[in-house]
Structures are given as C-alpha cells and as structure tokens.
XYZ file of C-alpha atoms in Angstrom:
786
model
C 59.605 140.292 126.041
C 60.238 136.719 125.145
C 62.454 134.285 127.393
C 66.291 133.692 126.675
C 65.448 130.660 124.667
C 64.272 133.053 121.567
C 67.387 134.845 122.086
C 69.178 132.326 119.931
C 70.344 133.014 116.441
C 72.468 131.081 113.604
C 76.229 133.139 113.315
C 78.175 130.566 110.864
C 80.042 129.122 113.218
C 80.387 125.165 113.889
C 77.204 124.076 116.016
C 77.465 122.787 119.392
C 76.772 118.888 120.136
C 74.886 117.528 122.458
C 78.614 115.090 123.190
C 81.845 117.102 122.326
C 83.845 114.717 120.013
C 87.294 114.277 120.972
C 90.151 116.102 122.731
C 91.177 118.582 119.768
C 89.964 122.182 119.416
C 85.835 122.166 118.873
C 83.999 125.746 118.050
C 81.020 126.008 120.337
C 78.274 128.779 120.057
C 76.516 130.154 122.277
C 73.431 128.806 123.653
C 71.832 132.822 124.610
C 72.953 136.147 123.004
C 71.157 139.443 123.757
C 72.666 142.870 122.995
C 70.515 146.323 125.456
C 70.636 149.653 124.501
C 70.752 152.200 127.519
C 68.708 154.431 125.797
C 65.894 151.509 125.912
C 66.868 150.317 129.834
C 64.054 147.972 129.753
C 63.570 146.264 126.671
C 66.567 142.980 125.824
C 67.542 142.524 121.712
C 68.202 139.527 119.910
C 71.482 139.821 117.987
C 70.842 140.647 113.871
C 71.919 139.345 111.199
C 74.621 138.011 114.136
C 75.681 141.163 114.441
C 75.064 143.359 117.779
C 76.016 146.674 119.041
C 78.913 147.573 121.230
C 79.687 151.002 122.346
C 77.502 153.705 121.142
C 75.635 154.406 117.650
C 73.420 156.954 116.280
C 69.966 155.939 114.612
C 69.123 157.648 111.118
C 66.939 159.883 113.265
C 70.170 161.397 115.120
C 69.102 159.562 118.277
C 72.598 158.504 119.986
C 72.454 154.710 121.512
C 74.412 152.894 124.099
C 75.144 149.110 123.957
C 76.608 146.158 125.309
C 76.085 142.580 124.265
C 75.563 138.952 126.452
C 76.524 135.509 125.351
C 76.081 132.802 127.140
C 77.189 129.062 126.370
C 76.220 125.853 127.695
C 79.387 123.816 129.882
C 76.858 120.200 130.668
C 78.193 118.708 128.086
C 82.297 119.328 129.685
C 81.718 118.965 132.825
C 83.507 116.585 133.992
C 85.778 116.537 131.556
C 89.612 117.895 131.603
C 90.148 121.641 130.092
C 92.459 121.460 128.082
C 92.265 125.193 126.589
C 89.585 127.847 126.324
C 89.451 130.682 123.640
C 86.988 132.991 123.178
C 86.944 134.057 119.578
C 85.159 137.467 118.487
C 84.993 139.745 114.867
C 83.799 143.135 114.155
C 81.456 143.428 111.361
C 81.251 147.696 111.009
C 83.520 150.308 113.093
C 82.372 153.822 113.313
C 86.046 155.291 113.023
C 88.918 153.098 112.389
C 91.126 156.962 113.499
C 90.277 156.148 116.577
C 91.858 152.762 118.970
C 90.050 149.878 120.135
C 88.599 149.905 123.371
C 86.453 146.605 123.076
C 86.823 144.921 126.106
C 85.677 140.705 126.834
C 84.323 140.428 130.735
C 83.023 137.625 132.622
C 79.621 138.100 134.242
C 76.659 136.374 136.007
C 74.485 133.747 134.713
C 71.594 136.116 133.717
C 68.530 134.730 135.278
C 66.375 137.152 132.866
C 66.795 138.002 129.730
C 68.933 141.310 130.188
C 68.535 144.797 129.824
C 70.564 147.741 130.400
C 68.649 148.308 133.595
C 68.298 144.893 134.600
C 71.874 143.786 133.871
C 73.967 140.905 135.003
C 76.667 141.270 137.251
C 80.313 142.057 135.225
C 82.490 139.399 137.485
C 85.392 140.418 135.967
C 87.411 142.192 133.548
C 89.465 139.698 130.892
C 90.861 141.313 128.375
C 90.587 144.071 125.848
C 90.456 142.789 122.478
C 92.894 144.840 120.028
C 94.969 141.765 118.431
C 98.682 144.058 117.618
C 98.647 144.543 113.329
C 95.028 143.819 113.676
C 93.230 145.260 111.011
C 89.966 147.326 110.962
C 87.600 146.484 111.132
C 88.917 143.067 111.708
C 87.449 139.736 111.667
C 89.872 137.976 114.164
C 89.574 139.239 117.901
C 90.456 136.071 120.748
C 92.033 135.760 123.816
C 92.078 132.866 126.562
C 89.522 132.304 128.349
C 90.910 128.785 130.181
C 91.114 129.350 133.711
C 87.948 131.626 134.127
C 86.078 128.089 132.479
C 87.936 125.100 133.933
C 87.308 127.423 136.978
C 83.230 127.037 136.036
C 83.956 123.414 135.116
C 85.356 122.749 138.670
C 82.724 124.258 140.226
C 80.399 122.263 138.435
C 78.660 125.686 137.069
C 76.902 124.042 133.542
C 76.708 127.915 132.343
C 79.371 131.345 131.842
C 78.528 134.294 130.108
C 80.779 136.614 128.579
C 79.583 140.262 127.340
C 81.244 142.585 124.927
C 81.334 146.415 126.063
C 83.468 149.819 125.049
C 86.244 150.695 127.442
C 86.663 154.512 129.255
C 84.694 155.983 125.807
C 82.134 154.005 125.862
C 79.917 156.685 124.917
C 81.981 158.344 122.213
C 80.040 157.417 118.857
C 83.285 157.473 117.807
C 84.197 153.903 119.332
C 81.573 152.901 118.797
C 81.409 149.448 116.575
C 79.147 145.977 115.750
C 80.274 142.724 116.482
C 80.153 139.686 115.244
C 78.386 136.665 117.553
C 80.788 135.645 120.354
C 81.950 131.941 120.431
C 84.445 129.929 122.436
C 87.076 127.001 120.524
C 87.283 125.310 123.427
C 89.860 121.847 123.485
C 88.911 119.588 126.405
C 89.130 115.880 126.965
C 86.991 112.676 128.296
C 88.950 110.626 130.421
C 89.715 106.898 129.096
C 87.379 104.098 129.839
C 87.695 101.880 132.836
C 89.873 98.486 130.722
C 87.389 95.726 130.199
C 88.353 92.159 128.492
C 90.656 91.287 130.504
C 92.534 87.486 130.728
C 95.040 86.043 132.527
C 97.032 83.084 130.604
C 95.634 82.829 127.811
C 92.241 82.770 129.458
C 89.360 85.011 129.881
C 89.056 85.765 133.701
C 85.685 84.623 135.040
C 84.035 83.193 138.506
C 86.932 80.371 139.899
C 89.643 80.886 137.287
C 92.507 78.111 137.297
C 95.700 79.364 135.201
C 98.965 76.703 134.251
C 101.924 78.783 134.034
C 103.973 80.680 136.772
C 104.600 83.365 134.091
C 100.663 84.351 132.900
C 100.343 87.127 130.395
C 97.755 89.466 130.859
C 96.025 91.127 128.651
C 92.882 94.060 128.682
C 91.480 96.055 125.879
C 92.511 99.785 126.681
C 89.310 102.053 125.060
C 89.378 105.649 125.069
C 85.517 107.824 124.322
C 87.246 110.379 122.089
C 86.173 110.333 119.022
C 87.016 112.796 116.336
C 85.527 113.838 113.036
C 87.371 111.281 111.150
C 87.549 108.595 113.627
C 90.996 109.607 114.856
C 91.135 109.579 118.934
C 93.280 109.534 121.947
C 97.275 108.215 122.547
C 96.793 105.537 125.711
C 99.222 103.661 127.978
C 97.936 101.056 130.636
C 99.730 100.398 134.134
C 98.715 96.470 135.561
C 98.375 95.660 139.083
C 98.579 92.671 140.844
C 99.675 91.880 144.037
C 99.026 88.346 146.199
C 95.040 87.718 146.958
C 95.704 87.357 150.850
C 99.282 89.512 150.941
C 97.448 93.126 149.392
C 100.484 95.259 150.332
C 102.795 93.220 148.223
C 101.428 94.693 144.804
C 103.078 95.288 142.378
C 102.527 98.147 139.003
C 103.943 98.034 136.010
C 103.449 101.348 133.697
C 103.763 101.042 129.800
C 106.007 104.001 128.278
C 104.458 102.890 124.513
C 101.308 104.591 123.652
C 98.682 103.313 121.539
C 95.315 103.999 120.086
C 91.770 102.763 121.272
C 90.784 99.070 121.084
C 94.366 98.152 121.478
C 95.395 95.375 123.393
C 97.965 95.570 126.352
C 100.060 92.836 127.237
C 102.242 91.902 130.303
C 103.871 89.274 131.775
C 104.801 88.359 134.983
C 108.788 87.945 135.559
C 109.985 84.028 136.991
C 110.132 83.264 140.728
C 107.576 85.823 141.880
C 103.965 83.997 141.896
C 104.241 79.956 142.661
C 101.734 76.761 142.253
C 98.916 76.637 144.402
C 98.927 80.755 145.224
C 95.760 82.652 144.116
C 96.669 86.322 142.580
C 94.584 89.033 141.327
C 95.406 91.890 138.490
C 94.045 95.175 137.375
C 94.610 97.585 134.329
C 94.098 101.307 134.407
C 94.441 103.510 131.013
C 96.215 106.738 131.077
C 95.666 109.386 127.850
C 97.739 111.991 126.543
C 97.060 114.642 128.510
C 96.653 112.958 131.702
C 93.488 111.817 132.902
C 93.189 108.107 133.967
C 90.197 105.719 134.040
C 89.276 103.603 136.773
C 90.562 100.589 137.506
C 89.104 97.628 135.763
C 87.144 94.935 138.072
C 89.252 93.081 139.755
C 90.388 89.874 137.761
C 91.095 86.732 140.184
C 92.975 82.866 139.872
C 94.395 80.293 140.572
C 97.802 79.275 140.047
C 98.243 75.563 139.184
C 101.310 74.343 136.993
C 100.896 70.517 138.362
C 100.400 68.429 135.153
C 98.017 65.556 135.198
C 99.333 62.182 134.432
C 99.553 60.713 131.762
C 95.867 58.462 131.316
C 95.054 55.080 131.003
C 93.148 53.321 127.916
C 91.053 50.266 127.780
C 88.916 48.829 124.790
C 87.384 45.636 125.670
C 86.506 45.034 121.111
C 89.909 46.474 121.000
C 92.960 45.243 123.555
C 96.213 46.580 123.678
C 98.341 44.145 121.243
C 99.786 45.625 119.214
C 101.453 43.109 117.671
C 99.013 40.172 117.403
C 95.350 40.849 115.456
C 92.687 41.212 118.188
C 89.024 39.990 117.049
C 87.521 42.597 114.853
C 88.943 44.234 111.905
C 87.987 47.334 109.456
C 84.992 49.055 109.767
C 83.514 47.602 113.149
C 83.274 49.886 114.970
C 85.471 49.637 119.032
C 84.271 51.684 122.676
C 87.909 53.091 123.779
C 87.334 54.451 127.661
C 90.375 57.157 128.644
C 90.705 57.698 132.711
C 92.863 60.156 134.927
C 94.455 57.900 136.591
C 94.410 59.469 139.943
C 94.182 63.145 138.448
C 91.178 65.148 139.999
C 91.214 67.614 137.702
C 91.097 66.927 134.429
C 87.974 68.326 132.266
C 88.533 66.743 129.063
C 90.547 64.219 126.976
C 92.869 64.839 123.417
C 92.998 61.852 120.860
C 94.462 61.480 117.721
C 94.335 58.204 115.615
C 96.405 57.293 112.347
C 93.293 57.070 109.857
C 90.828 59.352 111.611
C 92.606 62.465 113.120
C 92.066 64.353 116.067
C 89.579 64.937 118.083
C 89.030 65.946 121.894
C 86.051 64.325 124.452
C 84.766 66.115 128.158
C 85.008 64.532 131.041
C 81.880 63.274 132.874
C 83.182 65.261 135.776
C 86.773 66.808 137.179
C 88.928 63.790 137.346
C 86.279 61.256 135.827
C 86.341 59.837 132.481
C 85.680 59.570 128.862
C 84.270 57.013 126.183
C 84.871 57.554 122.206
C 83.598 55.060 119.339
C 86.112 54.661 117.105
C 85.996 52.701 114.183
C 89.612 51.095 112.347
C 89.355 51.900 108.491
C 92.234 49.201 108.132
C 93.900 46.190 108.992
C 96.875 46.031 110.389
C 98.950 47.566 113.029
C 96.534 51.276 114.555
C 97.341 53.330 117.523
C 95.598 55.986 119.311
C 97.428 58.994 121.397
C 95.875 60.034 124.461
C 96.442 62.852 126.769
C 94.655 64.414 129.658
C 93.891 68.199 129.896
C 93.364 69.660 133.811
C 91.385 72.744 134.000
C 94.182 75.050 133.642
C 94.694 73.539 130.376
C 97.588 71.978 131.472
C 98.742 68.997 128.585
C 99.529 65.352 130.063
C 102.754 63.226 128.633
C 100.901 61.536 125.685
C 99.882 57.739 125.838
C 100.480 55.188 123.460
C 97.611 52.291 123.189
C 98.381 50.315 120.064
C 96.205 47.625 118.981
C 96.373 45.228 115.762
C 93.012 44.928 113.671
C 92.912 41.387 112.067
C 92.549 41.798 108.192
C 88.754 40.179 107.212
C 88.924 41.736 103.539
C 87.797 39.304 100.931
C 89.943 37.061 98.921
C 89.090 37.468 94.611
C 90.483 35.079 92.607
C 90.387 35.358 88.866
C 89.447 31.589 86.993
C 90.714 33.650 83.671
C 93.808 36.197 84.425
C 94.674 35.727 80.871
C 91.717 36.762 79.485
C 91.331 40.041 76.545
C 90.068 42.522 75.747
C 85.454 41.411 76.016
C 86.371 38.363 77.488
C 84.198 37.488 79.890
C 86.764 35.939 84.027
C 84.588 34.150 86.505
C 85.445 35.443 90.060
C 85.613 33.974 92.781
C 84.872 35.404 96.529
C 86.399 33.846 99.910
C 85.694 34.956 103.148
C 88.388 36.470 105.529
C 85.856 36.246 108.130
C 83.608 33.845 109.925
C 79.991 33.151 109.171
C 80.198 35.267 105.981
C 76.581 35.103 103.941
C 76.201 38.081 102.082
C 79.105 39.990 99.708
C 78.755 43.202 98.170
C 81.265 44.377 95.084
C 81.518 46.696 92.577
C 83.509 46.226 88.975
C 85.479 49.216 87.897
C 82.525 52.624 88.160
C 79.685 49.956 87.280
C 76.925 49.608 90.124
C 77.185 47.867 93.406
C 75.682 44.494 92.962
C 75.637 41.896 95.972
C 75.633 38.544 95.834
C 74.804 35.554 98.200
C 77.556 33.433 99.497
C 77.301 29.091 99.490
C 77.050 27.300 102.128
C 81.039 27.785 103.000
C 81.241 30.931 102.734
C 82.343 31.294 99.026
C 80.429 33.379 95.939
C 81.079 33.672 92.001
C 80.369 36.519 90.221
C 81.502 37.409 86.408
C 82.959 40.172 84.697
C 83.013 40.997 80.801
C 86.103 44.175 80.792
C 85.242 46.607 77.819
C 87.621 49.310 79.220
C 91.205 49.801 78.430
C 94.178 49.867 80.927
C 93.402 49.528 84.433
C 90.807 47.425 85.661
C 89.306 46.782 88.880
C 86.937 45.158 91.575
C 86.225 46.029 94.741
C 84.349 43.522 97.828
C 83.166 43.485 101.255
C 81.527 40.509 103.297
C 78.285 40.616 105.814
C 78.510 37.753 108.580
C 75.329 36.259 109.861
C 76.005 39.142 112.821
C 76.001 42.235 110.904
C 79.223 42.809 110.884
C 81.473 44.027 107.697
C 84.573 43.142 106.793
C 87.668 45.060 104.787
C 87.754 46.167 101.684
C 89.126 43.022 99.313
C 90.806 44.681 96.246
C 91.745 42.959 92.622
C 93.368 44.910 90.256
C 93.796 43.724 86.278
C 95.406 45.850 83.029
C 94.281 45.613 79.397
C 96.598 46.375 76.849
C 93.565 48.646 74.599
C 95.982 51.695 72.967
C 96.430 51.927 68.932
C 99.434 52.464 67.720
C 100.677 55.529 65.975
C 102.992 55.576 63.061
C 103.607 58.150 60.054
C 105.833 57.786 57.213
C 106.160 61.564 57.109
C 106.843 62.947 60.470
C 110.222 60.895 62.699
C 108.516 59.948 66.282
C 111.679 58.511 66.988
C 113.262 61.833 68.113
C 114.939 62.194 64.898
C 114.924 65.410 62.703
C 111.354 66.351 61.421
C 110.524 68.217 58.383
C 109.740 72.175 57.453
C 107.025 73.584 58.890
C 104.083 73.525 56.786
C 105.303 70.140 54.962
C 102.529 67.883 54.630
C 102.116 64.259 55.962
C 99.735 61.556 57.490
C 99.519 59.976 60.533
C 97.944 55.713 60.825
C 96.255 54.603 63.746
C 96.303 50.478 64.319
C 94.113 49.592 66.467
C 95.336 48.152 70.108
C 91.554 45.722 71.087
C 89.389 43.982 68.563
C 86.091 45.682 67.706
C 87.919 49.176 66.701
C 85.472 51.067 64.543
C 86.577 54.803 64.498
C 89.598 56.271 66.528
C 89.446 60.198 67.959
C 92.864 62.334 67.107
C 94.435 65.970 67.913
C 97.397 67.208 67.565
C 98.826 69.619 70.168
C 95.856 69.517 72.442
C 93.755 71.047 69.888
C 90.549 70.343 68.259
C 89.369 66.606 68.040
C 88.843 64.762 65.023
C 87.283 61.623 64.447
C 88.140 59.147 61.719
C 86.592 56.057 60.518
C 88.262 52.512 60.789
C 89.021 50.705 57.437
C 87.841 46.806 58.113
C 91.546 45.906 59.129
C 91.011 48.049 62.124
C 93.428 50.607 61.403
C 93.276 54.266 59.643
C 95.072 56.859 58.324
C 94.591 61.298 58.341
C 95.786 64.172 56.642
C 98.107 66.181 58.783
C 100.492 69.871 57.738
C 101.550 71.298 60.690
C 101.584 74.912 60.117
C 103.953 75.630 63.365
C 107.480 74.397 64.317
C 108.730 72.951 67.237
C 107.699 70.133 69.588
C 104.346 69.039 68.450
C 102.567 65.679 69.839
C 99.661 64.258 68.714
C 97.170 61.979 70.152
C 94.684 59.316 69.306
C 91.638 56.174 71.856
C 90.025 53.940 69.767
C 86.124 53.856 70.119
C 83.770 50.696 69.149
C 80.756 50.331 68.057
C 79.162 49.677 71.346
C 81.021 52.684 73.164
C 84.112 50.922 74.270
C 87.253 53.262 74.937
C 91.090 52.458 74.453
C 93.581 54.114 76.330
C 95.120 56.620 74.849
C 98.462 56.705 72.963
C 100.417 59.783 72.097
C 103.340 60.418 69.307
C 105.987 63.187 69.230
C 108.188 65.077 66.620
C 109.566 68.010 65.857
C 108.659 70.250 63.261
C 111.913 72.928 61.571
C 111.590 76.910 61.309
C 112.946 78.277 58.040
C 112.810 82.415 56.635
C 114.502 84.295 54.636
C 117.150 86.920 54.727
C 116.926 90.497 54.383
C 119.501 92.895 52.907
C 119.533 96.926 51.362
C 122.094 99.140 50.798
C 120.225 102.137 50.153
C 117.580 101.295 53.105
C 119.932 99.703 55.952
C 117.800 98.124 59.239
C 116.276 100.315 61.268
C 118.674 102.960 59.854
C 117.591 106.734 58.241
C 118.553 106.697 54.888
C 116.299 108.023 51.433
C 112.974 108.962 51.543
C 110.130 109.300 49.318
C 111.010 109.268 45.733
C 114.356 107.296 46.109
C 114.037 103.840 45.068
C 116.246 101.244 46.968
C 117.138 97.382 46.450
C 116.143 94.815 48.821
C 117.716 91.421 48.267
C 116.333 88.017 49.802
C 118.526 85.209 50.510
C 116.844 81.859 51.334
C 117.334 79.623 55.094
C 116.921 76.513 52.923
C 117.459 74.760 49.732
C 115.296 74.537 46.754
C 113.409 77.903 47.860
C 111.259 78.350 44.523
C 109.829 82.186 45.086
C 109.678 85.179 48.314
C 106.218 86.707 49.708
C 106.733 90.262 50.348
C 105.265 92.883 52.028
C 106.039 96.832 52.450
C 102.687 97.400 54.299
C 100.807 97.953 51.000
C 99.248 94.455 50.333
C 101.458 91.371 49.653
C 103.630 90.432 46.688
C 105.663 87.729 45.060
C 108.634 87.332 43.524
C 110.716 84.194 41.679
C 113.653 83.085 42.903
C 116.739 82.563 41.099
C 118.735 79.130 40.870
C 120.653 79.508 43.878
C 117.256 80.612 45.261
C 117.898 84.482 45.861
C 115.361 87.220 44.817
C 116.468 90.469 44.417
C 113.447 93.566 43.852
C 112.818 97.420 43.634
C 110.867 99.751 46.095
C 110.095 103.054 45.353
C 108.140 104.496 48.961
C 105.685 107.749 47.616
C 104.783 109.435 50.650
C 106.900 109.584 54.610
C 105.268 107.739 57.377
C 103.304 110.434 59.421
C 102.078 107.599 61.504
C 104.731 105.370 62.227
C 107.678 108.711 62.324
C 108.520 107.382 58.440
C 109.279 103.935 60.100
C 108.656 100.699 57.450
C 108.517 97.200 58.762
C 108.982 95.293 55.359
C 107.893 91.538 55.769
C 109.259 88.823 53.868
C 108.313 85.106 53.518
C 109.770 82.169 51.148
C 108.136 79.497 49.517
C 109.726 76.074 48.801
C 106.535 74.689 46.924
C 103.295 75.293 48.426
C 105.744 75.474 52.247
C 105.667 79.146 52.659
C 108.084 79.877 56.381
C 107.885 81.695 58.947
C 107.948 85.769 58.795
C 110.913 87.679 58.735
C 110.416 91.484 59.497
C 112.878 94.103 58.122
C 112.515 97.667 59.514
C 114.045 100.748 58.273
C 113.348 104.527 58.616
C 112.040 106.706 55.635
C 114.491 110.300 55.546
C 111.307 112.750 55.301
C 113.146 114.689 52.726
C 111.321 118.131 53.536
C 111.783 121.171 51.893
C 113.340 124.152 53.771
C 112.690 127.076 54.356
C 114.880 130.532 54.496
C 113.284 133.950 55.049
C 115.531 137.784 55.037
C 112.665 139.015 56.678
C 111.477 136.601 58.918
C 114.604 134.747 59.447
C 115.186 131.475 62.066
C 116.863 133.676 64.964
C 116.268 137.204 66.751
C 113.182 138.788 66.846
C 111.904 141.257 63.989
C 108.323 141.858 62.156
C 105.689 142.938 63.593
C 102.230 142.482 63.180
C 100.756 142.632 59.850
C 103.809 143.772 58.244
C 104.766 140.707 55.090
C 107.778 138.719 54.426
C 109.294 136.624 52.095
C 109.983 132.966 52.568
C 111.774 131.176 49.579
C 110.799 127.450 49.978
C 113.320 124.809 48.560
C 112.261 121.000 47.216
C 114.602 118.106 48.512
C 112.122 115.413 46.475
C 113.643 114.864 42.635
C 110.726 116.224 40.445
C 108.424 118.111 42.695
C 106.725 120.409 41.155
C 104.366 122.341 44.119
C 104.900 123.103 47.160
C 102.108 122.730 50.277
C 102.433 125.391 53.307
C 100.268 126.040 56.500
C 100.786 129.350 58.387
C 97.961 129.533 60.752
C 94.744 126.763 60.269
C 94.552 126.986 55.894
C 96.103 125.088 53.941
C 97.081 126.633 50.585
C 99.966 125.271 47.780
C 102.523 127.435 44.953
C 103.686 125.659 42.421
C 107.526 124.812 42.678
C 110.134 126.179 39.728
C 111.938 124.812 37.634
C 114.698 124.705 39.895
C 112.266 123.037 42.701
C 111.698 126.297 44.937
C 109.186 129.059 45.452
C 108.831 132.111 47.118
C 105.267 132.482 49.547
C 104.341 136.119 50.951
C 102.782 136.168 54.680
C 101.809 138.310 57.046
C 102.104 137.225 60.638
C 99.027 137.960 62.996
C 100.812 136.816 66.049
C 104.102 138.532 68.212
C 105.762 135.826 69.620
C 106.547 132.088 67.689
C 104.756 131.554 65.029
C 105.211 128.246 62.264
C 105.687 127.582 59.253
C 104.895 123.669 58.165
C 106.124 122.708 54.257
C 105.938 120.062 51.954
C 106.604 119.204 48.253
C 105.359 116.889 46.120
C 105.639 115.485 42.697
C 103.010 115.184 39.099
C 102.751 111.266 40.008
C 101.820 111.585 43.799
C 105.192 111.214 45.628
C 105.403 113.844 48.992
C 107.729 114.577 51.280
C 107.516 114.390 54.561
C 106.514 117.924 56.430
C 109.092 120.487 57.282
C 108.727 123.228 61.019
C 109.795 126.495 60.193
C 109.780 128.542 63.147
C 110.372 131.805 63.687
C 109.514 134.743 66.301
C 107.426 138.352 65.316
C 108.569 140.918 67.459
C 105.867 142.779 69.663
C 106.240 146.748 68.101
C 105.665 147.394 71.499
C-alpha cells in the first residue's frame, strides 16, 4: 500500500490553508482519509468520489464486508491559538435501509503511524457522539456534533494532528444499518492573540533613547494590531491597557484599561492625569492589547522618557550690519544682506531657534550644539521699520518667550525727476536719476514691461535717460543703483498717467441711464479718439465677438448695431495707432426694452382641455406696445403672418386637424408682434385639445362583468364625435382595420376574441378631409368557459 499521503482525496469542502484567516469559522478538510474492510483486513483504502463505506455492505457477487472510516486533521497551523469552537460535520451519501435507526458513531482514535487497516487500526480513545440529529432526513447531508474539547486538548498538548473515526454502533454487522458517508470535515473557530503594540509615542514625540518631553500630562499613543484578518479585510476588535511607572519606583505602576473596542490598526491614546508626574522625573510606559475573545498580546517594549517642563530663556539677537535701533536708520538698506546671531541666553538645552520676519516669512535654524548659537542671513526687501521675532526651542520642544528684535532700514532707492511732467502721448520725457546712497556708479532701470537697461552714473552720481510713452493709462519707471562696493539699493518708482481712452456716443442708444428703444431697433455708435494717431477701433457688445473699424481722417468712426435682446447692455472699445499703440478701454452702458403680445381664446382657453380635431377656435392677439403692424404666429406647423388692425390687434381662426398624441393633446402657440422690421420677444400660449374619440357600446361584451368566451363573436357599435367622420380605424389585437361610418356617424363591427380575461379595442375616426380624432380605448373581459 502507498503511504498515508496517497490517501488524501478531494472532498468539495473548503480547502485548508497554511495560515488561518481570522477568528471566524473555517471549514477544515482532513489531510489523510482512509477506510478499512474486515474482508480484506490487511489493506487500506482511499475514498472513492469522496464517499466512504461505513458499517456492513454487500458486493454484486453477494460477498459481505464491514468497514470503518478514518480522518486525520493537521492542527499545526492552530498551535498556540485559542480554539473557540470545533464542530465535526459529516453527511450520508446513501443508506442501505432508512427504516432502521441511524447508529452512526464518531470516535477519536490514536493518530495512525501507517495507513489504517482492519487488522492494524489505530486504537480507539473515546466515543464522542452518535451522529443522529433529531428530525434529520434519511439520507442526511448534514450530521454534526461539537468536538471543541477534543481539539482544545490536542492543541494544549502541542499535538500537531488529531484523528476521528466513523463507524456503525451495535448493529455494525447488520447489512440494513450500513451506509456510505461523505468525507468528514471540521468547522473550526480559532483566534490568534493580538500583536504586541508598536509605534509608541509620549507627549507627541516618537519613543527613542534619551527622550525628553515638555509636559507633566503627556499623551501616550500606541498602534494596536491583530493578525486575524478575514476574507473581506475585517478582523478582531481590540482594546488596550496602558501601564506607566517612575523608573526608580517600579512598584508605583499604574494601569489603565480601555472599555471601548476598536479595529486593528487603531492608534490608542491615554493622557496622564494632573499631579502625578514632576519636572525632572524619569518614567516608562508600555501597552498591551486584548481582543474580543480575551486573548492578550505581549507587553510592548517599554518607552522611557524624562519630563522637562523648564521653558528656555528668551534668546538674545544681535547683528553688526543691522543693530537694534527701531527708530534710527542704519548704514545698510534694502537688498543688502545682514547676519543675525541667536544665542540661548544661559539655557543649556536649546537645540534650535524659530524666527519670523515681516517680509521673509517663517524659518527654523539648528543650534550649533546643545545650548549653542545659530546664525541666519536675512536681506531686508524694503526700507523702514523691520522686526525679527525669535524664540528658542529646547530638546523637549518647549518654546521660550519671543524676543522682538527691531531695526530700521534706511531708504537707499534713487529718486526720479521728470523733465517733462505734462508731456502727452508719444512725447519724449527726460528722466534724471539721483542717488539715495553714496558712491553710486551705475543705475539699472526699466520702463513699463520693456527690456531692462543700464546707465553709468556721472561724477555727481546722477544719470539721465529719455522715455517716449506710447501706452495709454498708467506708465511706470523703476530704477535701482549699485555702488562702487557693489552694494545694491532699494527700488525707486515713478508713475505717470496718459489719458488715451476713446469716447462713445450714440443718437439711438442713450448712454446716460435713460430709457432705451425696443430690442431689435437698429442704431449707431460713434467713437472719438482719446490720443493722437488713431487709425482704427476694436469694439464689442456684451463681451461678444470683437469687431475692427477703421478711423476717418478726423480720428472718429461710426458703427451700426441692432440689439436682438432686451435688458442691460454694454459696449466696449479701444483705439489703436498705425504703430500698434493701444489705448485704454472705454465702456458705455444702455438699456433695451422687450415687448411681447397677449394671446386669448374663448374656444381654447390657456392650459385647459377643450375643443378637439375639426373644431375651429378663434385666437386674438393684442399688442404690448404702440405701433404694432402685424404678428408672426406658429401652431407648430410652421410660421404664418397676420396684419394688425388699426388698434394693433389681430384675430385668426384655427382648426386642428388631429389629436397630438406625442404631446398628449398639448398645443404650443408661439406669437411675436412686429413694429415695422422690429420683431418682439415670443409669447407662448399653451392649451390642450380634446380627443373627441369615438365611443363604443356592446351588449355582447359590456364593459363590466365576464361574458362570452374565446371563439364567441360579439357586436360592437362605434359612434363618432368629430363632425363629418366618414370612417373608423379600429384595432383588436395587432391588426389595424377600417370600417365606413354611416350617415348617423356610427358603424357596427363584429369581433371574435381569442384570449380569456381583459381585452382592448382601440378606436379613432376621421373625415374625408383627413381630420383625425384621438384614439379611444374600450375594455371588456372575456369569461373563461372552464
């Protein structure tokens, strides 16, 4: 015979994994399966099609056999874990005689060292249960019993395997009690203890050697995790216990237990209460985790720290370039860096400094050793009063009070003098640069967004440049100087304004806020230049497309425009010279008024159902403004026009030709009024047509009750309600048919229903001219003859 490993068969149950997933039920398969036969006492047999004989059975030749089944499970993945529950699960594939009581027994045996045979079967240790669930069918696919104590005992004894046997009890030799069973499985609920917590911190600082914290009420933190994770990513719920003590007095250990449970990966926090820690004391803390099953982790590696609540002294600040003088200018200026030294002022545990300046923001700089100094470079950007705010930070993170270091940066920017301050557009201006500091040898300057330029200073430190402004509006010149020692100055600025904005006028559209004309009224705008040399204008209305128009010899231009929308409007325009110089943009604002006619009808009142196909209605249009000459209207079949009477009104007749099924009879009449070529806004007048659908009567198949039957014909009388109807269109089932209407507007049709229950007859009428009613529905019920 092959070894036990060769006896493993596939059972169709969940496969065992090398590592259990979570503290939830896992269905575990045996790693070794075999059955024995007293007729072949030295042989061991594997399961066939996951079915094993148990008890007595007979071959086709009439030979009698008696068998038992053995199942060995691997417990090694669960050693050291809590076994919450274990349940053996078996099922019957077939039973020789279901009239006989079930005597299927579950036993624990010794673990076999070789393949079990009838002659060398493993010794039976204990009968565990009779697998006979009350009320279970025969055969039963689910026979179960708890084996928790057996599995726990094996785990406690560090046994890596456990073996169970299925056999028939007192009537093992009786053929009527024999059966075939499925492979036994174990539904196992197990649990790992949580991991030892890690990522400990105290007072907001990660635990490390030589840790100091700056509070007597530190918050302890630790991340708590558990190895049990199920298939959806969930896991055990955990609590934490914090313990802390003075290092020199471990007997004064204090523990705190959380009552709330949190998921794996949660960071637990605990704050030490007031009055129990002191400055200079050295303490330790640790954490352990407990899961929902009561299993507890190891204590985390302890975290030691010393409490240091002494705040460092206010730092000292000094600078040779920018000495403290809050109201007196110093020798340096904007753009010239200075060195500032921060010193601890007697505090021996300062590790860094924090500083803030008005124009350079925030920064930190490390000390050159515990209790050491630090140096920073700081370059003032502007002249005038400056302030550095500096604080010391010790090894615990304690901040000192802030030192305010104030100094005054003198103004070094060159001055700019305009030799032609009233110069106009395109006229040159000579600018003189005068130094704001000694030994100036050069100036760097820029006009608007042009290219920067450099000019040498004369012997007296001044320099002259010429600019010719060709841009309307604000213009700016900036300049800095440089000394023979290569020191920069601050920036001097000179602004001047050139009026260049064109003007806008209009004889048609008031730009002074008064009432404007009707939307659709054409008009003109005239543009006049605000600077010399204008050759064209670029204009737009309402932020829309830009249009370009050439200027006339006098520099003006006129454009035509017809506003199509009512309401607030604006026009914008700027001018341009032949050289491409552009002016500022001018804006003008005007108001256009809307108008739309009023629509009424007594035959077809607004948003009510009335009339119908073939029924003429009268519609009256009334003007919203004086001077209306006509109307454009549309019932949805294309626009038509009508001339207005002397009083501005108009009346039309309209006869609907059919019921509009797609809109459920809704008709949207749209009307605009005309004043000459001006067309108004649209008025929408909605109303609903009546269907005027034919009515149906039948004595054979009335609309109530169950009558007739499949194959029994019935007469139906159709009555039209559209005047002049000459035929009916009807449908019972899928085929559409027609029948002529009589002089009285009626017709009779014969229908033979084929379906029991609800039946529908759909009917409409129409005239020779094509006027079609809406479709009516006649419902009747056909009786079931059975």
